[in-house]
CSV table of C-alpha atoms in Angstrom, one decimal:
chain,number,residue,atom,x,y,z
A,127,MET,CA,-15.8,23.7,-32.3
A,128,ASP,CA,-13.9,26.2,-34.7
A,129,GLN,CA,-11.1,27.6,-32.4
A,130,ALA,CA,-9.7,30.2,-35.0
A,131,ARG,CA,-12.8,32.3,-35.1
A,132,TRP,CA,-12.0,33.1,-31.3
A,133,ALA,CA,-8.6,34.2,-32.5
A,134,ASP,CA,-10.1,36.4,-35.1
A,135,ARG,CA,-13.2,38.0,-33.5
A,136,GLY,CA,-12.6,41.1,-31.4
A,137,ASN,CA,-12.5,40.2,-27.8
A,138,ILE,CA,-11.7,43.9,-26.4
A,139,VAL,CA,-13.8,44.6,-23.0
A,140,HIS,CA,-12.9,47.9,-21.4
A,141,SER,CA,-11.9,47.6,-17.6
A,142,GLU,CA,-15.1,49.6,-16.6
A,143,ASP,CA,-17.4,46.8,-18.0
A,144,ILE,CA,-14.7,44.0,-16.0
A,145,GLU,CA,-16.8,44.5,-12.6
A,146,GLU,CA,-19.9,44.1,-14.0
A,147,LEU,CA,-18.6,41.0,-15.9
A,148,LYS,CA,-17.4,39.9,-12.3
A,149,LEU,CA,-20.9,40.0,-10.6
A,150,LYS,CA,-22.7,37.7,-13.5
A,151,HIS,CA,-23.5,34.5,-12.0
A,152,ILE,CA,-23.4,31.1,-13.4
A,153,CYS,CA,-25.4,28.1,-12.0
A,154,HIS,CA,-24.1,24.4,-11.6
A,155,THR,CA,-26.0,23.0,-14.4
A,156,CYS,CA,-24.3,25.4,-16.9
A,157,ILE,CA,-21.0,23.8,-15.9
A,158,GLY,CA,-20.4,20.4,-17.1
A,159,GLU,CA,-17.1,19.7,-15.2
A,160,GLN,CA,-18.2,17.3,-12.3
A,161,HIS,CA,-16.1,18.8,-9.6
A,162,LEU,CA,-16.5,22.3,-10.2
A,163,SER,CA,-20.7,21.8,-10.8
A,164,ASP,CA,-20.5,20.0,-7.3
A,165,GLU,CA,-18.8,22.7,-5.6
A,166,VAL,CA,-21.3,25.3,-6.9
A,167,ARG,CA,-24.2,23.0,-5.9
A,168,THR,CA,-23.0,22.4,-2.6
A,169,LYS,CA,-21.3,25.9,-1.7
A,170,GLY,CA,-23.0,28.4,-4.1
A,171,LYS,CA,-25.7,31.0,-3.2
A,172,ARG,CA,-29.4,30.7,-4.9
A,173,GLY,CA,-29.5,33.1,-7.9
A,174,LYS,CA,-30.5,33.7,-11.1
A,175,CYS,CA,-27.9,32.3,-13.6
A,176,SER,CA,-26.6,35.0,-16.1
A,177,TYR,CA,-26.6,32.1,-18.9
A,178,CYS,CA,-29.9,29.7,-18.7
A,179,GLU,CA,-31.8,32.4,-16.5
A,180,LYS,CA,-32.7,30.0,-14.2
A,181,THR,CA,-32.9,30.3,-10.5
A,182,ARG,CA,-30.5,27.7,-9.1
A,183,ARG,CA,-27.3,27.7,-6.8
A,184,THR,CA,-24.7,30.1,-8.4
A,185,PHE,CA,-21.2,31.4,-7.9
A,186,THR,CA,-20.5,34.8,-9.3
A,187,LEU,CA,-18.2,34.6,-12.5
A,188,ASP,CA,-15.1,36.2,-10.4
A,189,GLU,CA,-15.3,33.1,-8.2
A,190,VAL,CA,-15.1,30.7,-10.9
A,191,ALA,CA,-12.7,32.7,-12.8
A,192,GLY,CA,-10.5,32.5,-9.7
A,193,ARG,CA,-10.8,28.7,-9.7
A,194,VAL,CA,-10.1,28.5,-13.7
A,195,ALA,CA,-6.9,30.6,-13.0
A,196,THR,CA,-5.8,28.1,-10.3
A,197,ALA,CA,-6.3,25.1,-12.4
A,198,PHE,CA,-4.5,26.7,-15.3
A,199,GLU,CA,-1.6,27.5,-13.2
A,200,GLN,CA,-1.1,23.8,-11.9
A,201,HIS,CA,-2.3,21.9,-15.1
A,202,TYR,CA,-1.5,24.5,-18.3
A,203,TYR,CA,1.2,26.5,-19.6
A,204,ARG,CA,0.9,29.5,-22.0
A,205,THR,CA,2.9,29.0,-25.3
A,206,SER,CA,5.0,31.0,-27.1
A,207,ASP,CA,3.9,33.2,-29.8
A,208,GLN,CA,6.9,32.8,-31.7
A,209,PRO,CA,8.5,29.5,-33.4
A,210,ASN,CA,11.6,27.9,-31.7
A,211,ASP,CA,15.1,27.6,-33.0
A,212,TYR,CA,14.2,24.5,-34.9
A,213,GLU,CA,11.2,25.4,-36.2
A,214,HIS,CA,12.9,28.6,-37.8
A,215,MET,CA,15.2,26.3,-39.3
A,216,LEU,CA,12.2,24.5,-41.1
A,217,GLN,CA,11.2,28.0,-42.0
A,218,ARG,CA,14.1,28.9,-43.5
A,219,ASP,CA,14.4,25.5,-45.6
A,220,LYS,CA,13.3,26.3,-49.1
A,221,GLU,CA,12.9,23.0,-49.9
A,222,LEU,CA,10.3,22.5,-47.4
A,223,SER,CA,6.6,23.8,-47.3
A,224,TYR,CA,6.6,23.9,-43.7
A,225,GLU,CA,4.0,26.7,-42.1
A,226,TRP,CA,4.2,27.4,-38.5
A,227,SER,CA,1.4,27.4,-36.3
A,228,ARG,CA,1.1,28.2,-32.7
A,229,HIS,CA,1.1,25.2,-30.3
A,230,GLY,CA,-1.9,24.4,-28.0
A,231,ASP,CA,-5.3,25.8,-28.0
A,232,ASP,CA,-6.8,29.2,-28.3
A,233,VAL,CA,-7.3,30.4,-24.3
A,234,VAL,CA,-11.1,31.0,-25.1
A,235,TYR,CA,-11.3,27.3,-26.0
A,236,ALA,CA,-9.2,25.9,-23.3
A,237,ILE,CA,-11.2,27.4,-20.6
A,238,GLN,CA,-14.3,26.3,-22.2
A,239,ASN,CA,-13.0,22.9,-22.6
A,240,ALA,CA,-11.7,22.5,-19.4
A,241,ALA,CA,-14.9,23.7,-17.3
A,242,GLU,CA,-17.1,22.3,-19.8
A,243,ILE,CA,-18.9,25.8,-20.1
A,244,THR,CA,-20.5,27.7,-23.1
A,245,GLU,CA,-18.5,29.8,-25.4
A,246,ASP,CA,-20.3,33.0,-24.0
A,247,ALA,CA,-19.2,32.0,-20.3
A,248,ALA,CA,-15.5,31.1,-21.2
A,249,ARG,CA,-14.9,34.3,-23.3
A,250,ASP,CA,-16.3,36.2,-20.0
A,251,ILE,CA,-14.1,34.3,-17.6
A,252,GLN,CA,-10.9,34.9,-20.2
A,253,SER,CA,-11.6,38.7,-20.3
A,254,ILE,CA,-11.8,38.9,-16.4
A,255,LEU,CA,-8.4,36.6,-16.2
A,256,GLU,CA,-6.9,39.0,-18.9
A,257,GLU,CA,-7.6,42.3,-17.1
A,258,ASP,CA,-6.6,40.6,-13.7
A,259,HIS,CA,-3.0,39.6,-15.2
A,260,SER,CA,-2.3,42.7,-17.2
A,261,ASP,CA,0.2,45.3,-16.7
A,262,PHE,CA,1.0,48.6,-17.9
A,263,ASP,CA,4.8,47.9,-18.6
A,264,SER,CA,3.8,44.7,-20.6
A,265,ALA,CA,1.1,46.6,-22.5
A,266,ALA,CA,3.6,49.4,-23.2
A,267,MET,CA,6.2,46.9,-24.6
A,268,GLY,CA,3.6,44.9,-26.6
A,269,GLU,CA,4.3,41.8,-24.5
A,270,GLU,CA,1.6,39.1,-24.3
A,271,THR,CA,0.5,38.4,-20.8
A,272,GLU,CA,-1.4,35.3,-19.1
A,273,PHE,CA,-4.9,34.8,-20.6
A,274,ALA,CA,-4.4,37.5,-23.1
A,275,SER,CA,-6.9,37.6,-26.0
A,276,GLY,CA,-5.4,35.2,-28.9
A,277,SER,CA,-3.1,33.3,-26.5
A,278,TYR,CA,-2.7,29.6,-26.6
A,279,TYR,CA,-2.3,27.0,-23.7
A,280,GLN,CA,-1.4,23.6,-23.6
A,281,GLU,CA,-1.5,21.0,-20.6
A,282,LYS,CA,1.5,20.7,-18.6
A,283,ASN,CA,3.5,17.5,-18.7
A,284,VAL,CA,3.3,15.7,-15.1
A,285,SER,CA,6.4,16.4,-13.5
A,286,ASP,CA,7.5,14.3,-10.1
A,287,SER,CA,10.8,16.5,-9.7
A,288,ALA,CA,9.7,17.6,-6.1
A,289,TRP,CA,9.2,14.1,-5.2
A,290,ARG,CA,12.4,12.8,-6.6
A,291,GLU,CA,13.9,15.8,-4.7
A,292,GLU,CA,12.3,14.8,-1.5
A,293,TRP,CA,13.5,11.1,-2.0
A,294,ARG,CA,17.2,12.2,-2.4
A,295,ARG,CA,16.9,13.8,0.8
A,296,PHE,CA,15.3,11.1,2.4
A,297,GLU,CA,18.3,8.8,1.6
A,298,ASN,CA,20.9,11.5,2.5
A,299,SER,CA,19.2,11.9,5.9
A,300,LEU,CA,19.3,8.0,6.8
A,301,LYS,CA,23.0,7.9,5.3
A,302,THR,CA,24.5,11.1,7.0
A,303,GLU,CA,22.2,12.3,9.8
A,304,ALA,CA,19.5,10.1,11.6
A,305,ARG,CA,19.0,6.5,11.0
A,306,PHE,CA,16.5,5.1,13.5
A,307,PHE,CA,14.2,8.3,14.8
A,308,SER,CA,13.7,10.8,11.8
A,309,ARG,CA,10.4,12.6,11.5
A,310,THR,CA,11.5,14.0,7.9
A,311,ALA,CA,11.7,10.3,7.0
A,312,ALA,CA,8.7,9.1,8.6
A,313,ALA,CA,6.8,12.0,7.1
A,314,HIS,CA,8.0,11.6,3.7
A,315,LEU,CA,7.1,7.8,3.6
A,316,ALA,CA,3.6,8.7,4.8
A,317,ALA,CA,3.1,11.2,1.9
A,318,ILE,CA,4.3,8.3,-0.5
A,319,PHE,CA,2.3,5.2,1.1
A,320,ASP,CA,-0.7,6.8,2.7
A,321,GLY,CA,-4.1,5.6,1.1
A,322,ILE,CA,-2.1,3.4,-1.4
A,323,ASP,CA,-4.6,0.7,-1.1
A,324,GLU,CA,-7.0,2.7,-3.0
A,325,LEU,CA,-5.0,3.4,-5.9
A,326,ARG,CA,-5.5,1.4,-9.2
A,327,THR,CA,-3.7,0.9,-12.6
A,328,GLY,CA,-5.3,1.9,-15.9
A,329,GLU,CA,-6.7,-1.9,-16.2
A,330,GLY,CA,-8.3,-1.5,-12.4
A,331,GLN,CA,-5.6,-3.7,-10.7
A,332,PRO,CA,-5.0,-2.7,-7.3
A,333,LEU,CA,-1.6,-1.9,-5.7
A,334,VAL,CA,-2.3,-3.9,-2.6
A,335,VAL,CA,-3.3,-7.4,-3.2
A,336,ASP,CA,-4.6,-10.6,-1.3
A,337,ALA,CA,-2.4,-13.3,-0.9
A,338,GLY,CA,-3.5,-16.9,1.0
A,339,PRO,CA,-6.2,-19.2,1.2
A,340,GLU,CA,-8.6,-18.9,-1.7
A,341,THR,CA,-6.5,-16.6,-3.6
A,342,ASP,CA,-4.0,-17.1,-7.0
A,343,PHE,CA,-1.1,-16.0,-4.5
A,344,HIS,CA,-0.9,-18.7,-2.2
A,345,THR,CA,2.5,-20.6,-2.1
A,346,LEU,CA,6.0,-19.3,-2.1
A,347,PHE,CA,9.5,-21.1,-2.8
A,348,ARG,CA,12.2,-20.4,-0.5
A,349,ALA,CA,16.0,-21.7,-1.1
A,350,ARG,CA,19.0,-22.0,1.3
A,351,VAL,CA,22.6,-22.5,0.4
A,352,PHE,CA,24.5,-25.5,1.9
A,353,GLN,CA,28.5,-26.3,1.8
A,354,SER,CA,28.4,-29.4,4.2
A,355,ASP,CA,26.0,-32.4,4.4
A,356,ASP,CA,25.7,-32.3,7.8
A,357,LYS,CA,23.5,-28.8,8.0
A,358,LEU,CA,21.7,-30.1,4.6
A,359,ASP,CA,20.8,-33.2,6.8
A,360,LEU,CA,19.3,-30.7,9.5
A,361,ALA,CA,17.3,-29.0,6.8
A,362,MET,CA,16.1,-32.3,5.2
A,363,SER,CA,15.0,-33.4,8.5
A,364,ARG,CA,13.2,-30.2,9.7
A,365,PRO,CA,12.6,-28.0,7.0
A,366,ASP,CA,9.9,-25.7,8.5
A,367,GLN,CA,13.0,-24.8,11.1
A,368,GLN,CA,15.7,-24.7,8.9
A,369,LEU,CA,14.4,-23.5,5.8
A,370,GLY,CA,12.0,-20.8,6.9
A,371,SER,CA,12.6,-17.5,8.4
A,372,PRO,CA,15.7,-17.4,10.5
A,373,PRO,CA,16.1,-16.6,14.1
A,374,ALA,CA,16.7,-13.0,15.0
A,375,LEU,CA,20.1,-13.4,16.0
A,376,LEU,CA,21.0,-15.1,12.6
A,377,ALA,CA,19.0,-12.7,10.6
A,378,ALA,CA,21.6,-11.1,8.4
A,379,ALA,CA,20.8,-7.6,6.7
A,380,GLY,CA,19.0,-7.9,3.4
A,381,ARG,CA,17.2,-5.4,0.9
A,382,MET,CA,14.1,-5.4,2.9
A,383,ASN,CA,15.4,-5.9,6.5
A,384,ALA,CA,17.9,-4.6,9.1
A,385,ARG,CA,20.5,-6.9,10.8
A,386,GLY,CA,18.5,-8.9,13.5
A,387,ILE,CA,15.0,-8.5,11.9
A,388,SER,CA,13.8,-11.7,10.6
A,389,VAL,CA,11.8,-11.8,7.8
A,390,PHE,CA,10.5,-14.3,5.1
A,391,TYR,CA,12.2,-13.9,1.6
A,392,GLY,CA,10.6,-16.4,-0.9
A,393,ALA,CA,9.7,-16.4,-4.7
A,394,ASN,CA,6.9,-17.4,-6.9
A,395,ASP,CA,9.3,-19.9,-8.7
A,396,PRO,CA,12.0,-22.2,-7.7
A,397,LYS,CA,14.4,-20.7,-10.4
A,398,ALA,CA,14.2,-17.2,-8.6
A,399,ALA,CA,14.4,-18.5,-5.3
A,400,ILE,CA,17.8,-20.2,-6.1
A,401,ALA,CA,19.0,-17.2,-8.0
A,402,GLU,CA,18.6,-14.6,-5.1
A,403,VAL,CA,20.9,-16.8,-2.7
A,404,ARG,CA,23.6,-16.4,-5.3
A,405,PRO,CA,25.1,-20.3,-4.6
A,406,PRO,CA,28.4,-20.7,-5.4
A,407,VAL,CA,29.4,-23.4,-7.9
A,408,GLY,CA,29.9,-26.9,-6.0
A,409,SER,CA,27.3,-26.0,-3.4
A,410,LYS,CA,24.0,-27.4,-2.8
A,411,VAL,CA,20.4,-25.6,-2.5
A,412,ALA,CA,17.4,-26.8,-1.0
A,413,VAL,CA,14.1,-25.6,-2.0
A,414,ALA,CA,11.0,-25.7,-0.1
A,415,GLN,CA,7.6,-25.0,-1.1
A,416,PHE,CA,5.5,-22.9,1.6
A,417,GLU,CA,1.7,-22.5,2.0
A,418,ILE,CA,0.4,-18.9,3.1
A,419,ILE,CA,-1.9,-20.3,5.6
A,420,ARG,CA,-3.6,-16.7,6.7
A,421,LYS,CA,-5.2,-13.9,4.7
A,422,LEU,CA,-2.1,-11.2,3.6
A,423,ARG,CA,-2.2,-8.1,2.1
A,424,LEU,CA,0.8,-7.4,0.1
A,425,LEU,CA,2.2,-4.0,-1.8
A,426,ASP,CA,2.6,-5.1,-5.4
A,427,LEU,CA,5.6,-3.1,-6.6
A,428,THR,CA,5.4,-4.7,-10.0
A,429,VAL,CA,2.3,-2.8,-11.1
A,430,LEU,CA,3.3,0.9,-9.7
A,431,LYS,CA,4.4,1.8,-13.4
A,432,ASN,CA,0.9,1.4,-14.6
A,433,VAL,CA,-0.6,3.3,-11.6
A,434,GLN,CA,-3.4,5.8,-12.8
A,435,ILE,CA,-4.7,8.6,-11.2
A,436,ARG,CA,-8.3,10.1,-12.2
A,437,GLY,CA,-9.6,13.4,-10.8
A,438,SER,CA,-10.4,17.0,-11.6
A,439,ILE,CA,-8.4,20.1,-12.4
A,440,PHE,CA,-10.4,21.9,-10.0
A,441,ASP,CA,-9.7,20.0,-7.1
A,442,PHE,CA,-6.5,21.8,-6.2
A,443,ASN,CA,-4.8,18.4,-4.4
A,444,PHE,CA,-5.2,16.8,-8.2
A,445,ALA,CA,-1.6,18.1,-9.1
A,446,ARG,CA,0.0,17.1,-5.9
A,447,ARG,CA,-1.7,13.6,-6.5
A,448,LEU,CA,-0.5,13.4,-10.2
A,449,GLU,CA,3.2,14.1,-9.3
A,450,ARG,CA,3.0,11.5,-6.6
A,451,ALA,CA,1.7,8.8,-8.9
A,452,GLN,CA,4.4,10.0,-11.4
A,453,PHE,CA,7.0,9.2,-8.7
A,454,LEU,CA,5.4,5.9,-7.9
A,455,LYS,CA,5.8,4.9,-11.2
A,456,SER,CA,9.6,4.8,-10.8
A,457,LEU,CA,9.6,4.0,-7.3
A,458,SER,CA,9.9,0.2,-7.9
A,459,GLY,CA,13.0,0.6,-10.0
A,460,ARG,CA,14.6,2.8,-7.2
A,461,ILE,CA,13.9,0.1,-4.6
A,462,THR,CA,15.0,-2.9,-6.6
A,463,GLN,CA,17.6,-1.4,-8.6
A,464,PRO,CA,20.9,-3.9,-8.4
A,465,VAL,CA,23.2,-3.0,-5.4
A,466,MET,CA,26.9,-4.0,-5.5
A,467,PRO,CA,28.0,-5.7,-2.3
A,468,ASP,CA,30.4,-3.5,-0.8
A,469,ASP,CA,27.6,-0.9,-1.3
A,470,GLU,CA,24.9,-2.6,0.5
A,471,PRO,CA,25.3,-1.4,4.1
A,472,PHE,CA,24.5,2.2,2.8
A,473,GLU,CA,22.5,1.4,-0.4
A,474,TYR,CA,20.0,-0.9,1.4
A,475,LEU,CA,19.3,1.7,4.2
A,476,ALA,CA,16.4,3.3,2.3
A,477,THR,CA,14.6,0.1,1.1
A,478,GLN,CA,15.2,-1.1,4.8
A,479,ALA,CA,13.5,2.4,6.1
A,480,VAL,CA,10.5,1.6,3.5
A,481,ALA,CA,9.8,-1.8,4.8
A,482,ASP,CA,10.1,-1.1,8.4
A,483,PHE,CA,7.6,1.8,7.8
A,484,LEU,CA,5.2,-0.2,5.8
A,485,ALA,CA,5.2,-3.2,8.5
A,486,THR,CA,4.8,-0.8,11.5
A,487,GLU,CA,3.9,2.7,11.0
A,488,SER,CA,1.6,2.8,7.6
A,489,SER,CA,-1.9,3.6,7.9
A,490,VAL,CA,-2.6,0.9,5.4
A,491,PRO,CA,-2.1,-2.6,7.0
A,492,ILE,CA,0.7,-4.4,5.0
A,493,ASP,CA,2.3,-7.8,5.6
A,494,GLY,CA,4.8,-7.7,2.8
A,495,ILE,CA,6.0,-6.5,-0.6
A,496,ILE,CA,6.0,-8.1,-4.2
A,497,PHE,CA,9.1,-7.0,-6.2
A,498,PRO,CA,10.6,-8.2,-9.5
A,499,SER,CA,13.7,-10.2,-9.3
A,500,VAL,CA,17.0,-8.7,-9.4
A,501,GLN,CA,19.0,-11.8,-10.1
A,502,VAL,CA,16.8,-13.3,-13.0
A,503,ALA,CA,16.4,-11.3,-16.1
A,504,GLU,CA,12.7,-12.8,-16.2
A,505,ASP,CA,9.1,-12.0,-15.2
A,506,LEU,CA,9.7,-13.9,-11.9
A,507,LEU,CA,8.8,-12.5,-8.7
A,508,ASN,CA,10.4,-12.0,-5.2
A,509,VAL,CA,8.3,-11.6,-1.9
A,510,VAL,CA,9.4,-10.5,1.3
A,511,LEU,CA,6.9,-11.4,4.2
A,512,PHE,CA,7.8,-8.8,7.2
A,513,HIS,CA,8.3,-10.0,10.7
A,514,LYS,CA,4.7,-10.0,11.9
A,515,ALA,CA,3.9,-12.4,8.8
A,516,ALA,CA,7.1,-14.7,8.7
A,517,ARG,CA,6.3,-17.2,11.3
A,518,VAL,CA,6.2,-20.6,9.9
A,519,GLU,CA,3.8,-23.3,11.4
A,520,THR,CA,5.9,-26.2,13.4
A,521,MET,CA,5.4,-29.7,11.6
A,522,GLU,CA,3.3,-32.1,13.6
A,523,ILE,CA,5.9,-34.7,14.6
A,524,PRO,CA,5.1,-37.0,17.3
A,525,ASN,CA,7.3,-36.6,20.9
A,526,GLY,CA,10.3,-38.9,20.8
A,527,THR,CA,10.3,-39.4,17.1
A,528,GLN,CA,13.7,-39.9,15.8
A,529,ILE,CA,14.7,-38.4,12.5
A,530,ARG,CA,17.1,-39.7,10.1
A,531,ALA,CA,18.0,-37.7,6.8
A,532,SER,CA,20.3,-39.4,4.1
A,533,THR,CA,21.9,-37.9,1.4
A,534,GLY,CA,22.6,-41.2,-0.8
A,535,HIS,CA,24.4,-44.3,-0.6
A,536,SER,CA,27.5,-46.3,-1.9
A,537,SER,CA,27.1,-48.8,-4.7
A,538,ASN,CA,29.1,-51.1,-6.8
A,539,GLU,CA,29.5,-47.9,-9.1
A,540,GLY,CA,30.7,-45.6,-6.5
A,541,TRP,CA,28.5,-43.1,-4.6
A,542,GLU,CA,24.9,-42.3,-5.8
A,543,ASP,CA,22.9,-39.2,-4.6
A,544,ASP,CA,19.5,-40.2,-3.1
A,545,TYR,CA,18.0,-38.0,-0.7
A,546,SER,CA,15.5,-39.4,2.0
A,547,VAL,CA,14.2,-38.6,5.4
A,548,ILE,CA,12.9,-41.4,7.7
A,549,GLU,CA,10.8,-40.6,10.9
A,550,GLU,CA,11.1,-43.5,13.5
A,551,VAL,CA,8.1,-43.2,15.6
A,552,PRO,CA,7.6,-45.1,19.0
A,553,PRO,CA,4.9,-47.5,18.6
A,554,ALA,CA,3.0,-47.3,21.8
A,555,LEU,CA,3.2,-43.2,21.3
A,556,LYS,CA,0.2,-41.2,20.3
A,557,VAL,CA,0.7,-38.1,17.9
A,558,VAL,CA,0.3,-34.9,20.0
A,559,LYS,CA,-0.7,-32.1,17.8
A,560,GLU,CA,0.2,-29.5,20.7
A,561,GLN,CA,3.8,-30.1,21.3
A,562,LYS,CA,6.8,-28.4,22.5
A,563,ASP,CA,9.3,-27.1,19.8
A,564,THR,CA,12.3,-28.6,19.7
A,565,PRO,CA,14.6,-26.2,17.5
A,566,ALA,CA,17.3,-27.7,15.4
A,567,TRP,CA,19.1,-23.9,15.6
A,568,PRO,CA,22.1,-23.7,18.2
A,569,ASP,CA,21.0,-23.5,21.7
A,570,PHE,CA,20.7,-19.8,22.4
A,571,ALA,CA,19.7,-20.5,26.0
A,572,ALA,CA,23.0,-22.2,26.6
A,573,MET,CA,24.7,-18.8,25.5
A,574,PRO,CA,25.7,-16.7,29.1
A,575,ALA,CA,24.9,-13.6,27.1
A,576,LEU,CA,21.3,-14.8,26.6
A,577,ALA,CA,20.7,-16.7,29.5
A,578,ASP,CA,18.0,-14.7,30.9
A,579,ARG,CA,16.2,-14.2,28.0
A,580,GLU,CA,13.2,-16.3,27.2
A,581,ILE,CA,13.6,-18.6,24.2
A,582,GLY,CA,10.7,-20.1,21.9
A,583,SER,CA,8.1,-17.3,23.3
A,584,ASP,CA,7.1,-16.2,19.8
A,585,GLN,CA,3.5,-14.9,20.0
A,586,ARG,CA,3.1,-14.0,16.3
A,587,GLU,CA,0.3,-16.1,14.4
A,588,PRO,CA,1.7,-18.6,11.8
A,589,ALA,CA,1.5,-17.4,8.3
A,590,LEU,CA,3.2,-20.4,6.6
A,591,ARG,CA,3.3,-23.9,6.5
A,592,VAL,CA,6.1,-25.9,4.8
A,593,MET,CA,4.9,-28.6,2.3
A,594,PRO,CA,7.4,-31.6,3.3
A,595,ASP,CA,7.2,-33.3,-0.1
A,596,SER,CA,8.0,-30.5,-2.0
A,597,VAL,CA,11.8,-30.0,-0.6
A,598,TRP,CA,14.2,-30.6,-3.4
A,599,VAL,CA,17.9,-30.4,-3.5
A,600,HIS,CA,19.7,-28.7,-6.3
A,601,HIS,CA,23.3,-29.3,-6.9
A,602,VAL,CA,25.0,-26.1,-8.5
A,603,GLU,CA,27.2,-26.9,-11.4
A,604,GLY,CA,27.7,-23.7,-13.1
A,605,VAL,CA,26.4,-20.2,-13.2
A,606,VAL,CA,25.0,-18.2,-16.4
A,607,PHE,CA,25.2,-14.5,-16.7
A,608,LYS,CA,23.3,-12.1,-19.0
A,609,THR,CA,25.3,-9.5,-19.8
A,610,ASP,CA,25.2,-6.5,-22.4
A,611,GLU,CA,28.6,-6.3,-24.4
A,612,TYR,CA,30.5,-2.9,-25.3
A,613,GLN,CA,33.3,-3.0,-27.3
A,614,ILE,CA,36.3,-0.9,-26.2
A,615,ARG,CA,37.8,1.4,-29.0
A,616,ARG,CA,41.5,2.4,-28.5
A,617,LEU,CA,42.7,5.4,-30.6
A,618,ARG,CA,46.0,7.0,-31.0
A,619,TRP,CA,46.7,10.6,-31.9
A,620,GLU,CA,49.7,12.9,-32.5
A,621,LYS,CA,49.8,15.8,-30.1
A,622,ASP,CA,49.0,18.9,-31.8
A,623,ASP,CA,46.3,21.5,-31.8
A,624,ARG,CA,43.8,18.9,-33.7
A,625,SER,CA,44.0,16.5,-30.6
A,626,PRO,CA,40.6,15.8,-29.2
A,627,PHE,CA,41.7,15.1,-25.9
């Protein structure tokens, strides 16, 4: 379509003719844009279309013009009719053959292309909108107004500035105002995450994925640091109790949980699991693989950056959804950004609130979050399973069984590391599947402050099963850091008027 001819043709419509244009009708079949066409078909009145002369459901041209004006306000901007400073510089350069042309599309073409209507209908709508947006003062000064003949329009870049500002206020409110009961925070998180299971990436990947049996995501690795062999012996003997999620009283605060909220942190690779526990040199790390034994739903933060929203500019909620999608693209980085140890109590508040909301208040059932590893500079993944999905199934060990763990033995050449676990089962005792748990954690019931609390009354359905033969012990002999290096330049100046300081 030749855009230039619209700018060259006269398009002056007297104000007395505008009212006649507003009363013209356009039918849904003369509008190619699906959302706008559907609205005319469902809400319009039967009448004769002024463009195809068929009797169908129609809107007045004034109604369509109003929708075009709103859509353009949200998604387009009128470009300048003058070169900017850089373009002026290019024009003044005699060695360049630069010819300036106005950015964007002619207003009539922009309307025609957006609504997918004929040139005549687009020109009539432009005339209506030009009249609606004109004013005496601008005309007297020769200033161009919105939808003026010869004006040009270009699509806006999507901005998430409003969402970023809301997130900043959300973080600040948690730190300085209300930490536990904040309707503002809850409303903000609901706006971000409601319906997130319906979103897709450009390649069709869902943001909420299935994990567990018969899925690609069915096992996790979890690590724990040990600085004494006595505690390591316990973990080797009962990895279900010692390498799974800790009891509430031992649950330290983390990126995705407040202190006392027991969750399961795991990884898709042993390397990531070890890195996340930050073991000191000389320590030992036990790593076990856990099988996910029931279906779980996980929010995958790693694909947020590729989220894509499809819709119509004539859906007046579309702009808000686009801005939300733009914000979601940066959310993974906000949630997983490295935090210095001294800053963790404050800087983890937002991510802990996000996890709590998704675990308990979200309209979309979510059992955990997949997020990139902060400690490993590779494409390795961490997973947090919320409290409701963090229970590890108890190992089937017959009552009366004695378990002995060994970390090695002495030989003629000295100590040799050799890890093993031996279960001694009474010969006359049958294996009882339904048995009472005998936790190897401290005897909390013996503590006076907890004497009246019922221990071992966990009603959660197990979601994980340890694989006993998967347990390995890693000796930490050194730590490797990946860094970016910057040299410091040192200068010395004599103090005078030329000093840059």
